[in-house]
């Protein structure tokens, strides 16, 4: 776990100072030899690509359950929630500074271990973003396939 406080001052007088509490934590519970549950939470600050908005606070939480069907075959279920808070002072014609995006995700995956160093992984993710600014909402479906080499 970690916790901190961040402050950003901008030379551009149009941008307010950004400051707030940030941190991250994770907790892993091995229920038995076949099941592992992982909880993660984080809060960070980032730059904004939106004109007139200096930064964004990102807050995320996730839950993952791994189940070993066999030593070489691992199934995974994931769920997550997040919020992006755009910071700054709203100005006439620019309500983006008060924007809040809520993100949701769910996923399922399968990992096949060929041996101790090579794994094949497949995953399906469903993601949703809902915002208080019109025209920004989306729903995305993602299929991932990968090869992992580990030494």
mmCIF file with all atom_site columns, C-alpha atoms in Angstrom:
data_model
loop_
_atom_site.group_PDB
_atom_site.id
_atom_site.type_symbol
_atom_site.label_atom_id
_atom_site.label_alt_id
_atom_site.label_comp_id
_atom_site.label_asym_id
_atom_site.label_entity_id
_atom_site.label_seq_id
_atom_site.pdbx_PDB_ins_code
_atom_site.Cartn_x
_atom_site.Cartn_y
_atom_site.Cartn_z
_atom_site.occupancy
_atom_site.B_iso_or_equiv
_atom_site.pdbx_formal_charge
_atom_site.auth_seq_id
_atom_site.auth_comp_id
_atom_site.auth_asym_id
_atom_site.auth_atom_id
_atom_site.pdbx_PDB_model_num
ATOM 1   C CA . UNK A 1 1   ? 0.000   0.000   0.000   1.00 0.00 ? 1   UNK A CA 1
ATOM 2   C CA . UNK A 1 2   ? 1.091   3.564   -0.601  1.00 0.00 ? 2   UNK A CA 1
ATOM 3   C CA . UNK A 1 3   ? -0.414  6.964   0.080   1.00 0.00 ? 3   UNK A CA 1
ATOM 4   C CA . UNK A 1 4   ? 0.632   10.476  -0.841  1.00 0.00 ? 4   UNK A CA 1
ATOM 5   C CA . UNK A 1 5   ? -0.458  13.985  -1.604  1.00 0.00 ? 5   UNK A CA 1
ATOM 6   C CA . UNK A 1 6   ? 0.214   15.668  -4.937  1.00 0.00 ? 6   UNK A CA 1
ATOM 7   C CA . UNK A 1 7   ? 0.244   19.375  -5.832  1.00 0.00 ? 7   UNK A CA 1
ATOM 8   C CA . UNK A 1 8   ? 0.777   20.772  -9.308  1.00 0.00 ? 8   UNK A CA 1
ATOM 9   C CA . UNK A 1 9   ? 1.225   24.454  -10.042 1.00 0.00 ? 9   UNK A CA 1
ATOM 10  C CA . UNK A 1 10  ? 0.962   25.641  -13.640 1.00 0.00 ? 10  UNK A CA 1
ATOM 11  C CA . UNK A 1 11  ? 2.698   28.665  -15.146 1.00 0.00 ? 11  UNK A CA 1
ATOM 12  C CA . UNK A 1 12  ? -0.350  29.280  -17.332 1.00 0.00 ? 12  UNK A CA 1
ATOM 13  C CA . UNK A 1 13  ? -2.581  31.619  -15.247 1.00 0.00 ? 13  UNK A CA 1
ATOM 14  C CA . UNK A 1 14  ? -5.724  30.101  -16.796 1.00 0.00 ? 14  UNK A CA 1
ATOM 15  C CA . UNK A 1 15  ? -5.087  26.835  -14.917 1.00 0.00 ? 15  UNK A CA 1
ATOM 16  C CA . UNK A 1 16  ? -5.832  26.410  -11.237 1.00 0.00 ? 16  UNK A CA 1
ATOM 17  C CA . UNK A 1 17  ? -3.467  24.503  -8.971  1.00 0.00 ? 17  UNK A CA 1
ATOM 18  C CA . UNK A 1 18  ? -4.215  20.771  -8.783  1.00 0.00 ? 18  UNK A CA 1
ATOM 19  C CA . UNK A 1 19  ? -3.850  18.993  -5.474  1.00 0.00 ? 19  UNK A CA 1
ATOM 20  C CA . UNK A 1 20  ? -5.259  15.923  -3.810  1.00 0.00 ? 20  UNK A CA 1
ATOM 21  C CA . UNK A 1 21  ? -4.719  12.615  -2.082  1.00 0.00 ? 21  UNK A CA 1
ATOM 22  C CA . UNK A 1 22  ? -3.323  9.731   -4.168  1.00 0.00 ? 22  UNK A CA 1
ATOM 23  C CA . UNK A 1 23  ? -2.368  6.165   -3.382  1.00 0.00 ? 23  UNK A CA 1
ATOM 24  C CA . UNK A 1 24  ? -2.566  2.512   -4.277  1.00 0.00 ? 24  UNK A CA 1
ATOM 25  C CA . UNK A 1 25  ? -3.146  -0.774  -2.501  1.00 0.00 ? 25  UNK A CA 1
ATOM 26  C CA . UNK A 1 26  ? -3.594  -4.433  -3.303  1.00 0.00 ? 26  UNK A CA 1
ATOM 27  C CA . UNK A 1 27  ? -4.670  -7.406  -1.281  1.00 0.00 ? 27  UNK A CA 1
ATOM 28  C CA . UNK A 1 28  ? -4.230  -11.006 -2.407  1.00 0.00 ? 28  UNK A CA 1
ATOM 29  C CA . UNK A 1 29  ? -6.098  -13.845 -0.723  1.00 0.00 ? 29  UNK A CA 1
ATOM 30  C CA . UNK A 1 30  ? -5.198  -17.436 -1.532  1.00 0.00 ? 30  UNK A CA 1
ATOM 31  C CA . UNK A 1 31  ? -8.392  -19.214 -0.512  1.00 0.00 ? 31  UNK A CA 1
ATOM 32  C CA . UNK A 1 32  ? -6.946  -22.662 -1.255  1.00 0.00 ? 32  UNK A CA 1
ATOM 33  C CA . UNK A 1 33  ? -4.510  -24.308 -3.654  1.00 0.00 ? 33  UNK A CA 1
ATOM 34  C CA . UNK A 1 34  ? -6.866  -23.698 -6.610  1.00 0.00 ? 34  UNK A CA 1
ATOM 35  C CA . UNK A 1 35  ? -8.353  -20.223 -5.940  1.00 0.00 ? 35  UNK A CA 1
ATOM 36  C CA . UNK A 1 36  ? -6.804  -16.787 -5.583  1.00 0.00 ? 36  UNK A CA 1
ATOM 37  C CA . UNK A 1 37  ? -8.663  -13.491 -5.196  1.00 0.00 ? 37  UNK A CA 1
ATOM 38  C CA . UNK A 1 38  ? -6.973  -10.126 -5.753  1.00 0.00 ? 38  UNK A CA 1
ATOM 39  C CA . UNK A 1 39  ? -8.358  -6.692  -4.862  1.00 0.00 ? 39  UNK A CA 1
ATOM 40  C CA . UNK A 1 40  ? -6.653  -3.548  -6.161  1.00 0.00 ? 40  UNK A CA 1
ATOM 41  C CA . UNK A 1 41  ? -7.359  0.145   -5.641  1.00 0.00 ? 41  UNK A CA 1
ATOM 42  C CA . UNK A 1 42  ? -5.512  3.205   -6.902  1.00 0.00 ? 42  UNK A CA 1
ATOM 43  C CA . UNK A 1 43  ? -5.792  6.952   -7.176  1.00 0.00 ? 43  UNK A CA 1
ATOM 44  C CA . UNK A 1 44  ? -3.527  8.948   -9.495  1.00 0.00 ? 44  UNK A CA 1
ATOM 45  C CA . UNK A 1 45  ? -3.426  12.272  -11.279 1.00 0.00 ? 45  UNK A CA 1
ATOM 46  C CA . UNK A 1 46  ? -2.651  12.791  -14.957 1.00 0.00 ? 46  UNK A CA 1
ATOM 47  C CA . UNK A 1 47  ? -2.425  15.407  -17.636 1.00 0.00 ? 47  UNK A CA 1
ATOM 48  C CA . UNK A 1 48  ? -5.513  16.195  -19.677 1.00 0.00 ? 48  UNK A CA 1
ATOM 49  C CA . UNK A 1 49  ? -5.674  16.337  -23.448 1.00 0.00 ? 49  UNK A CA 1
ATOM 50  C CA . UNK A 1 50  ? -8.912  18.350  -23.232 1.00 0.00 ? 50  UNK A CA 1
ATOM 51  C CA . UNK A 1 51  ? -8.387  22.082  -23.983 1.00 0.00 ? 51  UNK A CA 1
ATOM 52  C CA . UNK A 1 52  ? -8.821  24.290  -20.911 1.00 0.00 ? 52  UNK A CA 1
ATOM 53  C CA . UNK A 1 53  ? -8.509  21.403  -18.424 1.00 0.00 ? 53  UNK A CA 1
ATOM 54  C CA . UNK A 1 54  ? -5.116  21.019  -16.714 1.00 0.00 ? 54  UNK A CA 1
ATOM 55  C CA . UNK A 1 55  ? -5.526  17.547  -15.210 1.00 0.00 ? 55  UNK A CA 1
ATOM 56  C CA . UNK A 1 56  ? -7.609  14.529  -14.332 1.00 0.00 ? 56  UNK A CA 1
ATOM 57  C CA . UNK A 1 57  ? -7.914  12.533  -11.106 1.00 0.00 ? 57  UNK A CA 1
ATOM 58  C CA . UNK A 1 58  ? -8.173  8.803   -11.810 1.00 0.00 ? 58  UNK A CA 1
ATOM 59  C CA . UNK A 1 59  ? -9.685  6.543   -9.149  1.00 0.00 ? 59  UNK A CA 1
ATOM 60  C CA . UNK A 1 60  ? -9.891  2.784   -9.794  1.00 0.00 ? 60  UNK A CA 1
ATOM 61  C CA . UNK A 1 61  ? -10.832 -0.422  -7.984  1.00 0.00 ? 61  UNK A CA 1
ATOM 62  C CA . UNK A 1 62  ? -10.709 -3.964  -9.290  1.00 0.00 ? 62  UNK A CA 1
ATOM 63  C CA . UNK A 1 63  ? -11.415 -7.517  -8.261  1.00 0.00 ? 63  UNK A CA 1
ATOM 64  C CA . UNK A 1 64  ? -9.901  -10.608 -9.896  1.00 0.00 ? 64  UNK A CA 1
ATOM 65  C CA . UNK A 1 65  ? -10.535 -14.292 -9.220  1.00 0.00 ? 65  UNK A CA 1
ATOM 66  C CA . UNK A 1 66  ? -8.158  -16.931 -10.583 1.00 0.00 ? 66  UNK A CA 1
ATOM 67  C CA . UNK A 1 67  ? -9.128  -20.603 -10.514 1.00 0.00 ? 67  UNK A CA 1
ATOM 68  C CA . UNK A 1 68  ? -6.745  -23.419 -11.456 1.00 0.00 ? 68  UNK A CA 1
ATOM 69  C CA . UNK A 1 69  ? -8.713  -26.099 -13.278 1.00 0.00 ? 69  UNK A CA 1
ATOM 70  C CA . UNK A 1 70  ? -5.382  -27.901 -13.603 1.00 0.00 ? 70  UNK A CA 1
ATOM 71  C CA . UNK A 1 71  ? -1.839  -26.771 -12.804 1.00 0.00 ? 71  UNK A CA 1
ATOM 72  C CA . UNK A 1 72  ? -1.466  -25.822 -16.468 1.00 0.00 ? 72  UNK A CA 1
ATOM 73  C CA . UNK A 1 73  ? -4.943  -24.299 -17.059 1.00 0.00 ? 73  UNK A CA 1
ATOM 74  C CA . UNK A 1 74  ? -5.987  -21.132 -15.169 1.00 0.00 ? 74  UNK A CA 1
ATOM 75  C CA . UNK A 1 75  ? -9.358  -19.401 -15.541 1.00 0.00 ? 75  UNK A CA 1
ATOM 76  C CA . UNK A 1 76  ? -9.758  -15.730 -14.599 1.00 0.00 ? 76  UNK A CA 1
ATOM 77  C CA . UNK A 1 77  ? -12.765 -13.497 -13.914 1.00 0.00 ? 77  UNK A CA 1
ATOM 78  C CA . UNK A 1 78  ? -12.301 -9.719  -13.511 1.00 0.00 ? 78  UNK A CA 1
ATOM 79  C CA . UNK A 1 79  ? -14.488 -6.756  -12.596 1.00 0.00 ? 79  UNK A CA 1
ATOM 80  C CA . UNK A 1 80  ? -13.517 -3.120  -12.248 1.00 0.00 ? 80  UNK A CA 1
ATOM 81  C CA . UNK A 1 81  ? -14.883 0.324   -11.604 1.00 0.00 ? 81  UNK A CA 1
ATOM 82  C CA . UNK A 1 82  ? -13.255 3.699   -12.044 1.00 0.00 ? 82  UNK A CA 1
ATOM 83  C CA . UNK A 1 83  ? -13.918 7.419   -12.090 1.00 0.00 ? 83  UNK A CA 1
ATOM 84  C CA . UNK A 1 84  ? -12.131 10.195  -13.976 1.00 0.00 ? 84  UNK A CA 1
ATOM 85  C CA . UNK A 1 85  ? -12.681 13.677  -12.512 1.00 0.00 ? 85  UNK A CA 1
ATOM 86  C CA . UNK A 1 86  ? -11.571 16.504  -14.798 1.00 0.00 ? 86  UNK A CA 1
ATOM 87  C CA . UNK A 1 87  ? -10.249 19.418  -12.758 1.00 0.00 ? 87  UNK A CA 1
ATOM 88  C CA . UNK A 1 88  ? -10.263 23.132  -13.426 1.00 0.00 ? 88  UNK A CA 1
ATOM 89  C CA . UNK A 1 89  ? -12.563 26.113  -13.406 1.00 0.00 ? 89  UNK A CA 1
ATOM 90  C CA . UNK A 1 90  ? -15.461 25.929  -15.877 1.00 0.00 ? 90  UNK A CA 1
ATOM 91  C CA . UNK A 1 91  ? -15.624 28.941  -18.164 1.00 0.00 ? 91  UNK A CA 1
ATOM 92  C CA . UNK A 1 92  ? -18.380 30.191  -20.476 1.00 0.00 ? 92  UNK A CA 1
ATOM 93  C CA . UNK A 1 93  ? -18.777 27.665  -23.274 1.00 0.00 ? 93  UNK A CA 1
ATOM 94  C CA . UNK A 1 94  ? -16.433 25.161  -21.566 1.00 0.00 ? 94  UNK A CA 1
ATOM 95  C CA . UNK A 1 95  ? -18.222 22.815  -19.161 1.00 0.00 ? 95  UNK A CA 1
ATOM 96  C CA . UNK A 1 96  ? -15.586 20.081  -19.634 1.00 0.00 ? 96  UNK A CA 1
ATOM 97  C CA . UNK A 1 97  ? -13.769 21.139  -16.449 1.00 0.00 ? 97  UNK A CA 1
ATOM 98  C CA . UNK A 1 98  ? -16.727 19.780  -14.456 1.00 0.00 ? 98  UNK A CA 1
ATOM 99  C CA . UNK A 1 99  ? -16.695 16.503  -16.403 1.00 0.00 ? 99  UNK A CA 1
ATOM 100 C CA . UNK A 1 100 ? -16.877 13.180  -14.571 1.00 0.00 ? 100 UNK A CA 1
ATOM 101 C CA . UNK A 1 101 ? -16.508 9.871   -16.402 1.00 0.00 ? 101 UNK A CA 1
ATOM 102 C CA . UNK A 1 102 ? -17.550 6.635   -14.711 1.00 0.00 ? 102 UNK A CA 1
ATOM 103 C CA . UNK A 1 103 ? -15.878 3.520   -16.093 1.00 0.00 ? 103 UNK A CA 1
ATOM 104 C CA . UNK A 1 104 ? -16.978 -0.106  -15.628 1.00 0.00 ? 104 UNK A CA 1
ATOM 105 C CA . UNK A 1 105 ? -15.348 -3.306  -16.868 1.00 0.00 ? 105 UNK A CA 1
ATOM 106 C CA . UNK A 1 106 ? -15.808 -7.054  -16.764 1.00 0.00 ? 106 UNK A CA 1
ATOM 107 C CA . UNK A 1 107 ? -13.682 -9.779  -18.251 1.00 0.00 ? 107 UNK A CA 1
ATOM 108 C CA . UNK A 1 108 ? -12.906 -13.461 -18.452 1.00 0.00 ? 108 UNK A CA 1
ATOM 109 C CA . UNK A 1 109 ? -9.691  -15.157 -19.480 1.00 0.00 ? 109 UNK A CA 1
ATOM 110 C CA . UNK A 1 110 ? -7.937  -18.460 -19.829 1.00 0.00 ? 110 UNK A CA 1
ATOM 111 C CA . UNK A 1 111 ? -4.206  -19.160 -19.478 1.00 0.00 ? 111 UNK A CA 1
ATOM 112 C CA . UNK A 1 112 ? -2.679  -22.355 -20.837 1.00 0.00 ? 112 UNK A CA 1
ATOM 113 C CA . UNK A 1 113 ? 0.828   -23.106 -19.530 1.00 0.00 ? 113 UNK A CA 1
ATOM 114 C CA . UNK A 1 114 ? 2.783   -25.061 -22.126 1.00 0.00 ? 114 UNK A CA 1
ATOM 115 C CA . UNK A 1 115 ? 5.726   -25.393 -19.720 1.00 0.00 ? 115 UNK A CA 1
ATOM 116 C CA . UNK A 1 116 ? 7.398   -23.338 -16.988 1.00 0.00 ? 116 UNK A CA 1
ATOM 117 C CA . UNK A 1 117 ? 8.450   -20.575 -19.383 1.00 0.00 ? 117 UNK A CA 1
ATOM 118 C CA . UNK A 1 118 ? 5.762   -20.386 -22.113 1.00 0.00 ? 118 UNK A CA 1
ATOM 119 C CA . UNK A 1 119 ? 2.100   -19.504 -21.656 1.00 0.00 ? 119 UNK A CA 1
ATOM 120 C CA . UNK A 1 120 ? -0.733  -18.816 -24.100 1.00 0.00 ? 120 UNK A CA 1
ATOM 121 C CA . UNK A 1 121 ? -3.371  -16.427 -22.838 1.00 0.00 ? 121 UNK A CA 1
ATOM 122 C CA . UNK A 1 122 ? -6.775  -15.417 -24.169 1.00 0.00 ? 122 UNK A CA 1
ATOM 123 C CA . UNK A 1 123 ? -9.109  -12.838 -22.642 1.00 0.00 ? 123 UNK A CA 1
ATOM 124 C CA . UNK A 1 124 ? -12.415 -11.125 -23.382 1.00 0.00 ? 124 UNK A CA 1
ATOM 125 C CA . UNK A 1 125 ? -13.114 -7.687  -21.867 1.00 0.00 ? 125 UNK A CA 1
ATOM 126 C CA . UNK A 1 126 ? -16.278 -5.596  -21.883 1.00 0.00 ? 126 UNK A CA 1
ATOM 127 C CA . UNK A 1 127 ? -15.875 -1.909  -21.002 1.00 0.00 ? 127 UNK A CA 1
ATOM 128 C CA . UNK A 1 128 ? -18.386 0.889   -20.493 1.00 0.00 ? 128 UNK A CA 1
ATOM 129 C CA . UNK A 1 129 ? -17.856 4.624   -20.005 1.00 0.00 ? 129 UNK A CA 1
ATOM 130 C CA . UNK A 1 130 ? -20.682 6.870   -18.848 1.00 0.00 ? 130 UNK A CA 1
ATOM 131 C CA . UNK A 1 131 ? -20.072 10.611  -18.586 1.00 0.00 ? 131 UNK A CA 1
ATOM 132 C CA . UNK A 1 132 ? -21.986 13.671  -17.446 1.00 0.00 ? 132 UNK A CA 1
ATOM 133 C CA . UNK A 1 133 ? -20.921 15.303  -20.755 1.00 0.00 ? 133 UNK A CA 1
ATOM 134 C CA . UNK A 1 134 ? -23.028 14.290  -23.746 1.00 0.00 ? 134 UNK A CA 1
ATOM 135 C CA . UNK A 1 135 ? -21.472 12.472  -26.688 1.00 0.00 ? 135 UNK A CA 1
ATOM 136 C CA . UNK A 1 136 ? -18.652 10.851  -24.703 1.00 0.00 ? 136 UNK A CA 1
ATOM 137 C CA . UNK A 1 137 ? -20.278 7.558   -23.593 1.00 0.00 ? 137 UNK A CA 1
ATOM 138 C CA . UNK A 1 138 ? -19.113 4.325   -25.174 1.00 0.00 ? 138 UNK A CA 1
ATOM 139 C CA . UNK A 1 139 ? -19.221 0.547   -24.886 1.00 0.00 ? 139 UNK A CA 1
ATOM 140 C CA . UNK A 1 140 ? -16.261 -1.536  -26.059 1.00 0.00 ? 140 UNK A CA 1
ATOM 141 C CA . UNK A 1 141 ? -15.675 -5.258  -26.464 1.00 0.00 ? 141 UNK A CA 1
ATOM 142 C CA . UNK A 1 142 ? -12.063 -6.445  -26.643 1.00 0.00 ? 142 UNK A CA 1
ATOM 143 C CA . UNK A 1 143 ? -10.570 -9.851  -27.410 1.00 0.00 ? 143 UNK A CA 1
ATOM 144 C CA . UNK A 1 144 ? -6.928  -10.348 -26.448 1.00 0.00 ? 144 UNK A CA 1
ATOM 145 C CA . UNK A 1 145 ? -4.636  -13.239 -27.351 1.00 0.00 ? 145 UNK A CA 1
ATOM 146 C CA . UNK A 1 146 ? -1.054  -13.339 -26.197 1.00 0.00 ? 146 UNK A CA 1
ATOM 147 C CA . UNK A 1 147 ? 2.086   -15.379 -25.734 1.00 0.00 ? 147 UNK A CA 1
ATOM 148 C CA . UNK A 1 148 ? 4.065   -14.974 -22.532 1.00 0.00 ? 148 UNK A CA 1
ATOM 149 C CA . UNK A 1 149 ? 7.705   -15.929 -22.190 1.00 0.00 ? 149 UNK A CA 1
ATOM 150 C CA . UNK A 1 150 ? 8.913   -15.969 -18.592 1.00 0.00 ? 150 UNK A CA 1
ATOM 151 C CA . UNK A 1 151 ? 12.300  -16.810 -17.145 1.00 0.00 ? 151 UNK A CA 1
#
